[in-house]
Amino acid sequence: SQKIEQNSEALNIQEGKTATLTCNYTNYSPAYLQWYRQDPGRGPVFLLLIRENEKEKRKERLKVTFDTTLKQSLFHITASQPADSATYLCAPFFQKLVFGTGTRLLVSP
Amino acid sequence: EAGVAQSPRYKIIEKRQSVAFWCNPISGHATLYWYQQILGQGPKLLIQFQNNGVVDDSQLPKDRFSAERLKGVDSTLKIQPAKLEDSAVYLCASSLVLQMHSGNTIYFGEGSWLTVV
């Protein structure tokens, strides 16, 4: 079965820096991959989708890359702010969305 | 636009008791999902409906879990009897159409927190 790996350790960065989160998957490549944000006690909120034939996608301060050779997606937040502190989930689509465990991001002022 | 509504928000029950969760998806959304999210893990799909038909229930523990979506709108998820390992957040979500290769956005509710003691 597919295995989705995200850093289980929290990522601590300073305000203004770029945060980079990693999502690795095994076996065959997904048709697309989505990234979600989840705040404590809330449901996940969709952020970005990137398809297998796209290398990069941007939305405001967010950037997602997709490398099917490395079987990896990177999620970047530039000029990070304390309000960006949350857990970020990657979800590749393998006949259905399969969510990773998420990486917690903490942005300090 | 109203989001996905879920109730109850919190529930504490003893093991072997039963519990039911209710979900009202976004108006017009044909596809409804129930996910289980255990603390520290990502959401795991339990069951997916397209209108009132089941599309995928491969990860639903059918000996104790059941779900229905009568009339293709609201849905209920029931657990009977509950086990300690069922303690989790139960997330309901909906999307406009069936999420195949089109990549439709899934909209989540706030979740129903279940603690089994």
Tab-separated table of C-alpha atoms in Angstrom:
chain	number	residue	atom	x	y	z
A	1	SER	CA	0.000	0.000	0.000
A	2	GLN	CA	1.046	3.592	-0.473
A	3	LYS	CA	3.091	5.210	2.246
A	4	ILE	CA	3.113	8.990	2.706
A	5	GLU	CA	5.955	10.481	4.732
A	6	GLN	CA	6.027	13.935	6.241
A	7	ASN	CA	8.399	15.175	8.928
A	8	SER	CA	6.844	14.240	12.235
A	9	GLU	CA	9.005	16.752	14.085
A	10	ALA	CA	7.782	20.316	14.254
A	11	LEU	CA	9.510	22.882	12.081
A	12	ASN	CA	10.473	26.042	13.985
A	13	ILE	CA	11.402	29.123	12.003
A	14	GLN	CA	11.612	32.859	12.513
A	15	GLU	CA	9.159	35.306	11.061
A	16	GLY	CA	10.169	36.474	7.597
A	17	LYS	CA	12.058	33.304	6.696
A	18	THR	CA	10.957	30.706	4.144
A	19	ALA	CA	9.458	27.496	5.513
A	20	THR	CA	9.960	24.334	3.467
A	21	LEU	CA	7.941	21.208	4.207
A	22	THR	CA	8.548	17.828	2.594
A	23	CYS	CA	6.174	15.115	1.444
A	24	ASN	CA	7.530	11.805	0.172
A	25	TYR	CA	5.529	8.893	-1.188
A	26	THR	CA	6.339	5.339	-2.215
A	27	ASN	CA	5.443	3.161	-5.157
A	28	TYR	CA	3.588	4.674	-8.092
A	29	SER	CA	3.047	8.390	-8.679
A	30	PRO	CA	-0.264	10.077	-7.935
A	31	ALA	CA	-2.335	11.831	-10.574
A	32	TYR	CA	-2.112	14.937	-8.417
A	33	LEU	CA	-1.261	16.020	-4.921
A	34	GLN	CA	-3.028	18.452	-2.617
A	35	TRP	CA	-1.791	20.408	0.391
A	36	TYR	CA	-4.040	21.303	3.322
A	37	ARG	CA	-3.663	23.432	6.406
A	38	GLN	CA	-5.092	22.263	9.730
A	39	ASP	CA	-5.361	24.435	12.832
A	40	PRO	CA	-5.839	22.851	16.292
A	41	GLY	CA	-9.416	21.732	16.793
A	42	ARG	CA	-10.413	22.524	13.210
A	43	GLY	CA	-10.895	20.573	10.021
A	44	PRO	CA	-8.282	20.707	7.226
A	45	VAL	CA	-8.526	23.560	4.727
A	46	PHE	CA	-7.460	23.136	1.100
A	47	LEU	CA	-4.498	25.254	-0.033
A	48	LEU	CA	-3.058	24.070	-3.343
A	49	LEU	CA	-3.248	21.293	-5.910
A	50	ILE	CA	-0.430	20.275	-8.243
A	51	ARG	CA	-0.783	17.725	-11.048
A	52	GLU	CA	1.788	15.127	-12.096
A	53	ASN	CA	2.615	17.046	-15.281
A	54	GLU	CA	3.249	20.290	-13.376
A	55	LYS	CA	6.590	21.029	-11.780
A	56	GLU	CA	5.561	24.072	-9.757
A	57	LYS	CA	2.434	25.902	-8.581
A	58	ARG	CA	2.185	29.245	-6.801
A	59	LYS	CA	-0.487	31.050	-4.830
A	60	GLU	CA	0.457	34.301	-3.122
A	61	ARG	CA	3.225	33.381	-0.619
A	62	LEU	CA	2.781	29.649	-1.183
A	63	LYS	CA	4.711	27.509	-3.647
A	64	VAL	CA	4.447	23.772	-4.269
A	65	THR	CA	6.795	21.652	-6.343
A	66	PHE	CA	6.281	18.101	-7.552
A	67	ASP	CA	9.140	15.811	-8.565
A	68	THR	CA	7.835	12.455	-9.796
A	69	THR	CA	11.393	11.122	-10.167
A	70	LEU	CA	12.200	11.759	-6.526
A	71	LYS	CA	8.597	10.905	-5.525
A	72	GLN	CA	8.501	14.092	-3.545
A	73	SER	CA	6.554	17.319	-3.156
A	74	LEU	CA	7.926	20.395	-1.416
A	75	PHE	CA	5.694	23.069	0.107
A	76	HIS	CA	7.189	26.523	0.627
A	77	ILE	CA	5.842	29.509	2.544
A	78	THR	CA	7.850	32.655	1.848
A	79	ALA	CA	7.999	35.633	4.202
A	80	SER	CA	6.447	33.451	6.904
A	81	GLN	CA	4.255	35.009	9.607
A	82	PRO	CA	3.188	33.779	13.056
A	83	ALA	CA	-0.313	33.344	11.585
A	84	ASP	CA	1.139	30.630	9.322
A	85	SER	CA	1.694	28.429	12.390
A	86	ALA	CA	-0.381	25.289	11.838
A	87	THR	CA	-0.091	21.674	10.733
A	88	TYR	CA	0.295	21.155	6.996
A	89	LEU	CA	-0.948	17.929	5.432
A	90	CYS	CA	-0.041	16.577	2.029
A	91	ALA	CA	-2.540	14.346	0.277
A	92	PRO	CA	-1.588	12.549	-2.922
A	93	PHE	CA	-4.436	11.111	-4.989
A	94	PHE	CA	-4.189	7.331	-5.485
A	95	GLN	CA	-7.733	6.469	-6.577
A	96	LYS	CA	-8.616	8.507	-3.490
A	97	LEU	CA	-6.828	11.098	-1.374
A	98	VAL	CA	-4.371	9.557	1.074
A	99	PHE	CA	-3.303	11.970	3.793
A	100	GLY	CA	0.122	12.142	5.375
A	101	THR	CA	0.506	12.616	9.125
A	102	GLY	CA	1.271	16.304	8.671
A	103	THR	CA	4.108	18.570	9.745
A	104	ARG	CA	3.584	21.188	12.427
A	105	LEU	CA	5.002	24.590	11.557
A	106	LEU	CA	5.779	27.130	14.292
A	107	VAL	CA	6.690	30.662	13.207
A	108	SER	CA	8.198	32.816	15.941
A	109	PRO	CA	7.960	36.624	15.920
B	1	GLU	CA	-21.863	30.149	1.771
B	2	ALA	CA	-22.437	27.835	4.728
B	3	GLY	CA	-19.763	25.232	5.340
B	4	VAL	CA	-20.031	21.578	6.294
B	5	ALA	CA	-21.975	21.284	9.545
B	6	GLN	CA	-21.342	18.514	12.063
B	7	SER	CA	-22.785	17.585	15.424
B	8	PRO	CA	-22.199	16.878	18.192
B	9	ARG	CA	-18.909	18.671	18.515
B	10	TYR	CA	-17.755	16.602	21.477
B	11	LYS	CA	-18.866	13.268	22.857
B	12	ILE	CA	-17.591	11.096	25.697
B	13	ILE	CA	-18.948	7.559	25.989
B	14	GLU	CA	-18.019	4.362	27.730
B	15	LYS	CA	-16.719	1.420	25.756
B	16	ARG	CA	-19.413	-0.844	24.346
B	17	GLN	CA	-21.857	2.084	24.161
B	18	SER	CA	-23.095	3.475	20.877
B	19	VAL	CA	-22.741	6.927	19.347
B	20	ALA	CA	-24.003	8.677	16.240
B	21	PHE	CA	-22.616	11.663	14.382
B	22	TRP	CA	-24.542	13.858	11.984
B	23	CYS	CA	-23.292	15.775	8.974
B	24	ASN	CA	-24.884	18.319	6.649
B	25	PRO	CA	-22.684	18.972	3.589
B	26	ILE	CA	-22.397	22.149	1.582
B	27	SER	CA	-25.535	22.694	-0.457
B	28	GLY	CA	-25.296	21.143	-3.894
B	29	HIS	CA	-22.329	18.924	-3.104
B	30	ALA	CA	-22.938	15.443	-4.467
B	31	THR	CA	-20.041	13.709	-2.740
B	32	LEU	CA	-19.804	13.237	1.005
B	33	TYR	CA	-16.914	11.728	2.963
B	34	TRP	CA	-16.378	10.532	6.524
B	35	TYR	CA	-12.802	10.541	7.772
B	36	GLN	CA	-11.323	9.333	11.046
B	37	GLN	CA	-8.389	11.316	12.432
B	38	ILE	CA	-6.553	9.816	15.391
B	39	LEU	CA	-4.361	12.208	17.365
B	40	GLY	CA	-1.046	12.762	15.604
B	41	GLN	CA	-2.184	11.141	12.365
B	42	GLY	CA	-3.661	12.335	9.110
B	43	PRO	CA	-7.317	11.828	8.239
B	44	LYS	CA	-8.200	8.312	7.070
B	45	LEU	CA	-11.138	7.820	4.734
B	46	LEU	CA	-13.856	5.623	6.239
B	47	ILE	CA	-16.603	5.944	3.648
B	48	GLN	CA	-17.424	7.990	0.577
B	49	PHE	CA	-20.893	8.609	-0.864
B	50	GLN	CA	-21.874	9.858	-4.282
B	51	ASN	CA	-25.396	11.194	-3.766
B	52	ASN	CA	-26.900	8.390	-1.649
B	53	GLY	CA	-24.776	5.556	-3.037
B	54	VAL	CA	-21.587	4.214	-1.461
B	55	VAL	CA	-18.472	4.687	-3.624
B	56	ASP	CA	-15.809	3.431	-1.217
B	57	ASP	CA	-16.181	1.854	2.220
B	58	SER	CA	-13.100	-0.356	2.071
B	59	GLN	CA	-11.655	1.030	5.320
B	60	LEU	CA	-14.885	1.114	7.307
B	61	PRO	CA	-14.885	-1.446	10.160
B	62	LYS	CA	-18.246	-2.802	9.194
B	63	ASP	CA	-18.651	-4.964	12.287
B	64	ARG	CA	-19.129	-1.819	14.374
B	65	PHE	CA	-19.363	1.194	12.071
B	66	SER	CA	-22.258	2.057	9.799
B	67	ALA	CA	-23.125	5.111	7.756
B	68	GLU	CA	-26.015	6.211	5.644
B	69	ARG	CA	-26.915	9.138	3.462
B	70	LEU	CA	-30.608	9.044	2.920
B	71	LYS	CA	-32.003	11.380	0.240
B	72	GLY	CA	-28.456	12.214	-0.862
B	73	VAL	CA	-27.987	15.143	1.533
B	74	ASP	CA	-27.414	14.658	5.283
B	75	SER	CA	-25.457	11.718	6.592
B	76	THR	CA	-25.047	9.877	9.874
B	77	LEU	CA	-22.129	7.778	11.058
B	78	LYS	CA	-22.794	5.301	13.846
B	79	ILE	CA	-20.431	3.298	16.021
B	80	GLN	CA	-21.857	0.373	17.956
B	81	PRO	CA	-20.318	-0.921	20.156
B	82	ALA	CA	-17.492	1.566	20.654
B	83	LYS	CA	-13.969	0.501	21.523
B	84	LEU	CA	-11.227	2.495	23.214
B	85	GLU	CA	-9.320	2.719	19.915
B	86	ASP	CA	-12.261	4.529	18.327
B	87	SER	CA	-11.272	7.667	20.237
B	88	ALA	CA	-10.618	10.139	17.436
B	89	VAL	CA	-11.999	13.103	15.551
B	90	TYR	CA	-14.606	12.173	12.970
B	91	LEU	CA	-14.461	14.595	10.077
B	92	CYS	CA	-17.202	14.965	7.555
B	93	ALA	CA	-16.332	16.526	4.208
B	94	SER	CA	-18.001	17.217	0.898
B	95	SER	CA	-17.064	18.044	-2.668
B	96	LEU	CA	-19.043	19.253	-5.641
B	97	VAL	CA	-18.580	16.084	-7.634
B	98	LEU	CA	-16.833	12.764	-7.277
B	99	GLN	CA	-13.136	13.416	-6.822
B	100	MET	CA	-11.588	11.420	-9.557
B	101	HIS	CA	-8.726	12.785	-11.644
B	102	SER	CA	-10.342	16.209	-11.801
B	103	GLY	CA	-9.039	17.055	-8.339
B	104	ASN	CA	-12.093	18.700	-6.839
B	105	THR	CA	-11.534	20.520	-3.591
B	106	ILE	CA	-12.757	18.741	-0.486
B	107	TYR	CA	-14.333	20.962	2.170
B	108	PHE	CA	-14.116	19.698	5.741
B	109	GLY	CA	-16.324	20.311	8.727
B	110	GLU	CA	-14.909	21.124	12.159
B	111	GLY	CA	-15.169	17.513	13.261
B	112	SER	CA	-16.809	15.556	16.055
B	113	TRP	CA	-14.425	14.673	18.859
B	114	LEU	CA	-15.064	11.255	20.362
B	115	THR	CA	-13.502	10.003	23.573
B	116	VAL	CA	-14.202	6.392	24.559
B	117	VAL	CA	-13.432	5.620	28.208
